[in-house]
Every structure is written in structure tokens, then in C-alpha cells.
Amino acid sequence: MFGFKRNKDKTGLITTERGQINTPVFMPVGTAATVKALDSKDIESTKAEIILANTYHLYLRPGDKHVAKMGGVSQYMNWNKPMLTDSGGFQVFSLGQGNGGGSLVKIDELGVTFKSHLDGTTHRFTPEIAMDIQKNLGADIIMAFDECTPDKADNSYTREALDRTHRWAEQSIAQWEKNGKISAQGKAQALFGIIQGARSKDLRRESAKFICSLPFSGIALGGETIGYNMEGTLEVIEWIKDLLPADKPIYTMGLGLDPENIVKAFLAGVDMADCVAPTRLARNGALYFGELRGGKFESEFEKGRLNINGERFKGDKGVIMEGCDCYTCQSGYSRDYLRHLYRSKELSYYRLASIHNVRFMVRLSEQIRKERQKNASSS
């Protein structure tokens, strides 16, 4: 059971067996079936409606078949809401030739052979294998296997990679259908296709036409540019937006480094975004701060990040951000205390900081939806 309804105000609703997801939505990343430093109750407190887990990492450890025996990734991590898994392609190719790790990855027309970053053992991913792994993991939304082409790849290689991605998209659909479009736990799985083409307008448009012509449940934008280069990301969206379907959710993979990024992406028509940045930045002392005003993100701090290690916060009794409804701010933890925890490398800091950053991004998505609904009702 999967459905998507887009409203006139450009908000939307995704329906899965495990629950509904309001769009636009920011998805926290739980790489190894955990959002770093947070348990399932902590994640629930951020009001996240869906989280992402990583196929590559869960395949290597503890193993997709083991996760299946444990009831699937949702039950495994005690999360009763929707989940999405990527295909593992990005992680595999990030080790590959385009990024200086050619000895770890060998690409052929049928798939990819790679060495584990954990122990050096050799493994093989094909579209069929990626679909079977994701069937075992049991997420509500799964991703087609694709080749994540680096921006610096030449035109000839980008062309070859795009053709492979398109063939693999068709093979992913065939295996998804062969698997009955259901997980190993018997729940419905939706499959999203991924548009590639690096920084070529012609190839991006060609890919958009091809991927959107296939019976995918949703459409994603992938590639090195997406999320890492915001100017480039918005350019890619502009190139292909007239080709994107109105009746399917649009997902920018790996986007959400800074609050302003998701505001711009959602304004450009994106429905879904995910990023590891909120928890990664939190662990490194960067706490989100700012407000949505008139459709724009404003903050007194560069990139919307408060550096809790700063000398100015010594003796500061205030919470991270007044008006923030996250557990950390509502409980009254002061900037000075969080600075102390951070400088002391206390484990509790990572939890408190991560709760704030994840809730911040989820709340920003909520505010964007409310602003759209308000504008639509007053027009």
C-alpha cells in the first residue's frame, strides 16, 4: 500500500503501511539502523515521520538476512513509523574510481564488485541483489540501484554510466515485481527511481524523461552534485522540473547540510530530503539556530550554525534557542552547560545536541508546510 497526494498548496501526503508522511519532509539518517546518539524514543520526540537506513552498511554488518530474521529494520531498531533504504550505490561508488579509490571497486555492465571497508572481503552488488537485500531489510520505500557518477567524470564516461543506470533501473523494477513488491516481512514496498547525468543538462533531461516513464512510485535526484553543491542542485532541478510528474514524490538524496538548503529545495518543488549533517554537525559542536520568515531562512550565525565551543557561550545561561520546542531546549539545558559537556567529551552532549539539530530540521519542514497552507487559505 503506497500512495501520494499533492495538494494545490504544494504540501502533500505519502501513505505507507506503517503510517503517513506529510510533505515536504526532512528525513533523519539512521545509517546502521540507528540515528547516531539517539534511541527510538529520542527520534520520536523530534516528531520525525520517516527515517533512512543504509543498505551498504546493513548488508555488511549485521547482514540483511540477519535483519530479516529479526523482523526487518523497523522492528530491529524499535521504530514503528515509515522507513526508507537507499540501494547502497552511493556508498559503493564513493569508494570507486571517480573518487580515487579504484582498487576497491570494479564496475561492469551487470553490477559492481567491491571490497568491504570493514575487513577487505570482496562483495558483489547487482540491481537484483540490491533489490533482494532491501526486501530483506523491509523498508517501506526502497531505491533502484544506480551508478552515482562523480562531477569530474568526462562526458564519455558520464554517458556510459547513465546508460548503465537506465538499464539497472529496468532490472530493479523487474526484480521488485518478481519479489511481489513486498518485503520479507510481508509488507508493501514502494520503489523509487533515480535520475542521474552529473552536471550535463542534456543528460539530466534525458535521464528525467527515461526514469519518469517507468512505473516507479517516486522519483529521486542523485549524483555527487545533489546536496553537496547547492547552487548546482538548484540548477539541476531547474533543468528538469518541467519533466517531473506531479503525482509522484520528488526526493533529493543527501540534501540538508544547512537549514537554508532544505528551504531552497522545498521552494524549488522537492518533497523529500535527507542528510546525515544534523547529527554529524551536532557531534562537532555546530547547533542549528534561526527562523523561517516569509519563506526565507534567517539566522544571526553563518550557515545557521551556532558553534557551542565559542568563548562567548561561557557563562551563558540561555538555552540553545529561545522558542525551540526540542527536548534539550525545553528541559532548560544552558549553552554554558552544553559547552562544558562538549569540551569534556561527555557522551550526554552528543544526545542532547543531536536531538536539537534533528528536531530543528523536522520543525523547519513543519513550518514550511504551515506557511504554504496559510498562504493558500488567504489567497
CSV table of N, CA and C in Angstrom, one decimal, residues 144-236:
chain,number,residue,atom,x,y,z
A,144,ALA,N,16.1,2.2,-6.4
A,144,ALA,CA,16.7,1.4,-7.5
A,144,ALA,C,18.2,1.5,-7.4
A,145,PHE,N,18.9,0.5,-8.0
A,145,PHE,CA,20.3,0.5,-8.0
A,145,PHE,C,20.8,1.4,-9.2
A,146,ASP,N,21.7,2.3,-8.9
A,146,ASP,CA,22.2,3.2,-9.9
A,146,ASP,C,23.7,3.4,-9.7
A,147,GLU,N,24.3,4.1,-10.7
A,147,GLU,CA,25.7,4.5,-10.6
A,147,GLU,C,25.7,6.0,-10.3
A,148,CYS,N,26.3,6.3,-9.2
A,148,CYS,CA,26.5,7.7,-8.7
A,148,CYS,C,27.7,8.2,-9.4
A,149,THR,N,27.5,9.0,-10.5
A,149,THR,CA,28.6,9.5,-11.3
A,149,THR,C,29.2,10.8,-10.6
A,150,PRO,N,30.5,10.8,-10.4
A,150,PRO,CA,31.2,12.0,-9.9
A,150,PRO,C,31.1,13.1,-10.9
A,151,ASP,N,31.1,14.3,-10.4
A,151,ASP,CA,31.0,15.5,-11.3
A,151,ASP,C,32.2,15.6,-12.2
A,152,LYS,N,33.4,15.2,-11.8
A,152,LYS,CA,34.6,15.3,-12.6
A,152,LYS,C,34.7,14.3,-13.7
A,153,ALA,N,33.8,13.3,-13.8
A,153,ALA,CA,33.8,12.3,-14.8
A,153,ALA,C,33.7,13.0,-16.2
A,154,ASP,N,34.4,12.5,-17.2
A,154,ASP,CA,34.3,13.1,-18.5
A,154,ASP,C,33.0,12.8,-19.2
A,155,ASN,N,32.7,13.4,-20.3
A,155,ASN,CA,31.4,13.2,-21.0
A,155,ASN,C,31.2,11.8,-21.4
A,156,SER,N,32.3,11.2,-21.9
A,156,SER,CA,32.2,9.8,-22.4
A,156,SER,C,31.8,8.8,-21.3
A,157,TYR,N,32.5,9.0,-20.1
A,157,TYR,CA,32.2,8.1,-19.0
A,157,TYR,C,30.8,8.4,-18.4
A,158,THR,N,30.4,9.7,-18.3
A,158,THR,CA,29.1,10.0,-17.8
A,158,THR,C,28.0,9.4,-18.7
A,159,ARG,N,28.2,9.4,-20.0
A,159,ARG,CA,27.3,8.8,-20.9
A,159,ARG,C,27.1,7.3,-20.7
A,160,GLU,N,28.3,6.6,-20.5
A,160,GLU,CA,28.3,5.2,-20.3
A,160,GLU,C,27.6,4.9,-18.9
A,161,ALA,N,27.9,5.6,-17.9
A,161,ALA,CA,27.3,5.4,-16.6
A,161,ALA,C,25.8,5.6,-16.6
A,162,LEU,N,25.3,6.6,-17.4
A,162,LEU,CA,23.9,6.9,-17.5
A,162,LEU,C,23.2,5.8,-18.1
A,163,ASP,N,23.8,5.2,-19.2
A,163,ASP,CA,23.1,4.1,-19.9
A,163,ASP,C,23.0,2.9,-19.0
A,164,ARG,N,24.1,2.7,-18.2
A,164,ARG,CA,24.0,1.6,-17.2
A,164,ARG,C,22.9,1.8,-16.2
A,165,THR,N,22.9,3.1,-15.6
A,165,THR,CA,21.9,3.4,-14.6
A,165,THR,C,20.5,3.1,-15.2
A,166,HIS,N,20.2,3.4,-16.4
A,166,HIS,CA,18.9,3.2,-17.0
A,166,HIS,C,18.6,1.7,-17.2
A,167,ARG,N,19.6,1.0,-17.6
A,167,ARG,CA,19.4,-0.5,-17.7
A,167,ARG,C,19.1,-1.1,-16.3
A,168,TRP,N,19.9,-0.6,-15.4
A,168,TRP,CA,19.8,-1.1,-14.0
A,168,TRP,C,18.4,-0.7,-13.4
A,169,ALA,N,17.9,0.4,-13.8
A,169,ALA,CA,16.6,0.9,-13.4
A,169,ALA,C,15.5,-0.1,-13.8
A,170,GLU,N,15.6,-0.6,-15.0
A,170,GLU,CA,14.6,-1.5,-15.6
A,170,GLU,C,14.8,-2.9,-14.9
A,171,GLN,N,16.1,-3.3,-14.6
A,171,GLN,CA,16.3,-4.5,-13.9
A,171,GLN,C,15.8,-4.5,-12.5
A,172,SER,N,16.0,-3.3,-11.8
A,172,SER,CA,15.5,-3.1,-10.5
A,172,SER,C,14.0,-3.3,-10.4
A,173,ILE,N,13.3,-2.7,-11.4
A,173,ILE,CA,11.8,-2.8,-11.4
A,173,ILE,C,11.4,-4.3,-11.6
A,174,ALA,N,12.1,-5.0,-12.5
A,174,ALA,CA,11.8,-6.4,-12.8
A,174,ALA,C,12.0,-7.2,-11.5
A,175,GLN,N,13.0,-7.0,-10.8
A,175,GLN,CA,13.3,-7.8,-9.6
A,175,GLN,C,12.3,-7.4,-8.5
A,176,TRP,N,12.0,-6.1,-8.4
A,176,TRP,CA,10.9,-5.7,-7.4
A,176,TRP,C,9.6,-6.3,-7.7
A,177,GLU,N,9.2,-6.4,-9.0
A,177,GLU,CA,8.0,-7.1,-9.3
A,177,GLU,C,8.1,-8.6,-9.1
A,178,LYS,N,9.2,-9.2,-9.4
A,178,LYS,CA,9.4,-10.6,-9.1
A,178,LYS,C,9.3,-10.9,-7.6
A,179,ASN,N,9.7,-10.0,-6.8
A,179,ASN,CA,9.6,-10.1,-5.4
A,179,ASN,C,8.2,-9.8,-4.8
A,180,GLY,N,7.3,-9.5,-5.7
A,180,GLY,CA,5.9,-9.3,-5.3
A,180,GLY,C,5.7,-7.9,-4.7
A,181,LYS,N,6.7,-7.0,-4.8
A,181,LYS,CA,6.6,-5.6,-4.3
A,181,LYS,C,6.3,-5.6,-2.8
A,182,ILE,N,6.8,-6.7,-2.1
A,182,ILE,CA,6.6,-6.8,-0.7
A,182,ILE,C,7.9,-7.2,0.0
A,183,SER,N,8.1,-6.8,1.2
A,183,SER,CA,9.3,-7.1,2.0
A,183,SER,C,9.2,-8.6,2.5
A,184,ALA,N,10.4,-9.0,3.0
A,184,ALA,CA,10.4,-10.4,3.6
A,184,ALA,C,9.5,-10.6,4.8
A,185,GLN,N,9.0,-9.4,5.3
A,185,GLN,CA,8.1,-9.4,6.4
A,185,GLN,C,6.6,-9.3,5.9
A,186,GLY,N,6.4,-9.3,4.6
A,186,GLY,CA,5.1,-9.3,4.0
A,186,GLY,C,4.4,-7.9,3.9
A,187,LYS,N,5.2,-6.9,4.0
A,187,LYS,CA,4.6,-5.5,3.9
A,187,LYS,C,5.0,-4.9,2.6
A,188,ALA,N,4.1,-4.0,2.1
A,188,ALA,CA,4.3,-3.4,0.8
A,188,ALA,C,5.5,-2.6,0.7
A,189,GLN,N,6.2,-2.6,-0.4
A,189,GLN,CA,7.4,-1.8,-0.6
A,189,GLN,C,7.2,-1.0,-1.9
A,190,ALA,N,7.4,0.3,-1.8
A,190,ALA,CA,7.4,1.2,-2.9
A,190,ALA,C,8.8,1.4,-3.5
A,191,LEU,N,9.0,1.5,-4.8
A,191,LEU,CA,10.3,1.6,-5.4
A,191,LEU,C,10.5,3.0,-6.1
A,192,PHE,N,11.5,3.7,-5.7
A,192,PHE,CA,11.8,5.0,-6.3
A,192,PHE,C,12.9,4.8,-7.4
A,193,GLY,N,12.8,5.5,-8.5
A,193,GLY,CA,13.9,5.6,-9.5
A,193,GLY,C,14.8,6.8,-9.2
A,194,ILE,N,16.0,6.7,-9.8
A,194,ILE,CA,17.0,7.8,-9.6
A,194,ILE,C,17.4,8.4,-10.9
A,195,ILE,N,17.3,9.7,-11.0
A,195,ILE,CA,17.8,10.5,-12.1
A,195,ILE,C,19.2,10.8,-11.9
A,196,GLN,N,20.1,10.5,-13.0
A,196,GLN,CA,21.5,10.8,-12.9
A,196,GLN,C,21.8,11.7,-14.1
A,197,GLY,N,23.1,11.8,-14.4
A,197,GLY,CA,23.5,12.7,-15.5
A,197,GLY,C,24.6,13.7,-15.2
A,198,ALA,N,25.1,13.6,-13.9
A,198,ALA,CA,26.1,14.5,-13.4
A,198,ALA,C,25.7,16.0,-13.7
A,199,ARG,N,26.7,16.8,-14.3
A,199,ARG,CA,26.4,18.2,-14.5
A,199,ARG,C,26.1,18.5,-15.9
A,200,SER,N,25.6,17.5,-16.7
A,200,SER,CA,25.2,17.7,-18.1
A,200,SER,C,23.7,18.0,-18.1
A,201,LYS,N,23.3,19.1,-18.7
A,201,LYS,CA,21.8,19.4,-18.8
A,201,LYS,C,21.1,18.4,-19.7
A,202,ASP,N,21.8,18.1,-20.8
A,202,ASP,CA,21.2,17.2,-21.8
A,202,ASP,C,21.0,15.8,-21.2
A,203,LEU,N,22.0,15.3,-20.5
A,203,LEU,CA,21.9,14.0,-19.9
A,203,LEU,C,20.9,14.0,-18.8
A,204,ARG,N,20.9,15.0,-18.0
A,204,ARG,CA,19.9,15.1,-16.9
A,204,ARG,C,18.5,15.1,-17.4
A,205,ARG,N,18.2,15.8,-18.5
A,205,ARG,CA,16.9,15.8,-19.1
A,205,ARG,C,16.6,14.5,-19.7
A,206,GLU,N,17.6,13.9,-20.4
A,206,GLU,CA,17.4,12.5,-20.9
A,206,GLU,C,17.0,11.5,-19.8
A,207,SER,N,17.8,11.6,-18.7
A,207,SER,CA,17.5,10.7,-17.6
A,207,SER,C,16.2,10.9,-17.0
A,208,ALA,N,15.8,12.2,-16.8
A,208,ALA,CA,14.5,12.5,-16.3
A,208,ALA,C,13.4,11.9,-17.1
A,209,LYS,N,13.5,12.1,-18.4
A,209,LYS,CA,12.4,11.5,-19.3
A,209,LYS,C,12.3,10.0,-19.2
A,210,PHE,N,13.5,9.4,-19.1
A,210,PHE,CA,13.5,7.9,-19.1
A,210,PHE,C,13.0,7.4,-17.7
A,211,ILE,N,13.6,7.9,-16.7
A,211,ILE,CA,13.2,7.4,-15.3
A,211,ILE,C,11.7,7.7,-15.0
A,212,CYS,N,11.2,8.9,-15.5
A,212,CYS,CA,9.8,9.2,-15.2
A,212,CYS,C,8.9,8.4,-16.1
A,213,SER,N,9.4,7.8,-17.1
A,213,SER,CA,8.5,7.0,-18.0
A,213,SER,C,8.3,5.6,-17.4
A,214,LEU,N,9.1,5.2,-16.4
A,214,LEU,CA,9.0,3.9,-15.8
A,214,LEU,C,8.0,3.8,-14.7
A,215,PRO,N,7.5,2.7,-14.3
A,215,PRO,CA,6.5,2.6,-13.2
A,215,PRO,C,7.0,2.6,-11.8
A,216,PHE,N,7.8,3.7,-11.5
A,216,PHE,CA,8.3,3.9,-10.2
A,216,PHE,C,7.2,4.6,-9.3
A,217,SER,N,7.3,4.4,-8.0
A,217,SER,CA,6.4,5.0,-7.1
A,217,SER,C,6.8,6.5,-6.8
A,218,GLY,N,8.1,6.8,-7.0
A,218,GLY,CA,8.6,8.1,-6.7
A,218,GLY,C,9.8,8.3,-7.5
A,219,ILE,N,10.3,9.6,-7.6
A,219,ILE,CA,11.4,10.0,-8.4
A,219,ILE,C,12.5,10.7,-7.5
A,220,ALA,N,13.7,10.2,-7.6
A,220,ALA,CA,14.8,10.8,-6.8
A,220,ALA,C,15.8,11.5,-7.7
A,221,LEU,N,16.5,12.5,-7.2
A,221,LEU,CA,17.6,13.1,-7.9
A,221,LEU,C,18.9,12.7,-7.2
A,222,GLY,N,19.8,12.0,-7.9
A,222,GLY,CA,21.0,11.5,-7.4
A,222,GLY,C,22.3,12.1,-8.0
A,223,GLY,N,23.4,11.7,-7.6
A,223,GLY,CA,24.7,12.2,-8.1
A,223,GLY,C,25.5,13.0,-7.1
A,224,GLU,N,26.7,13.2,-7.4
A,224,GLU,CA,27.6,13.9,-6.5
A,224,GLU,C,27.2,15.4,-6.2
A,225,THR,N,26.6,16.0,-7.2
A,225,THR,CA,26.2,17.4,-7.0
A,225,THR,C,25.1,17.6,-6.0
A,226,ILE,N,24.1,16.7,-6.0
A,226,ILE,CA,22.9,16.8,-5.2
A,226,ILE,C,23.2,16.8,-3.8
A,227,GLY,N,22.9,18.0,-3.1
A,227,GLY,CA,23.1,18.1,-1.7
A,227,GLY,C,24.5,18.7,-1.3
A,228,TYR,N,25.5,18.4,-2.1
A,228,TYR,CA,26.9,18.8,-1.8
A,228,TYR,C,27.1,20.2,-2.4
A,229,ASN,N,26.5,20.5,-3.5
A,229,ASN,CA,26.7,21.8,-4.2
A,229,ASN,C,25.3,22.3,-4.4
A,230,MET,N,24.9,23.2,-3.5
A,230,MET,CA,23.5,23.7,-3.5
A,230,MET,C,23.2,24.5,-4.8
A,231,GLU,N,24.1,25.3,-5.2
A,231,GLU,CA,23.9,26.0,-6.5
A,231,GLU,C,23.7,25.1,-7.6
A,232,GLY,N,24.5,24.0,-7.7
A,232,GLY,CA,24.4,23.0,-8.7
A,232,GLY,C,23.1,22.2,-8.6
A,233,THR,N,22.7,21.9,-7.4
A,233,THR,CA,21.5,21.2,-7.1
A,233,THR,C,20.3,21.9,-7.7
A,234,LEU,N,20.2,23.2,-7.3
A,234,LEU,CA,19.1,24.0,-7.8
A,234,LEU,C,19.1,24.2,-9.3
A,235,GLU,N,20.3,24.2,-9.9
A,235,GLU,CA,20.4,24.3,-11.4
A,235,GLU,C,19.9,23.0,-12.0
A,236,VAL,N,20.2,21.8,-11.4
A,236,VAL,CA,19.7,20.5,-12.0
A,236,VAL,C,18.2,20.5,-11.9
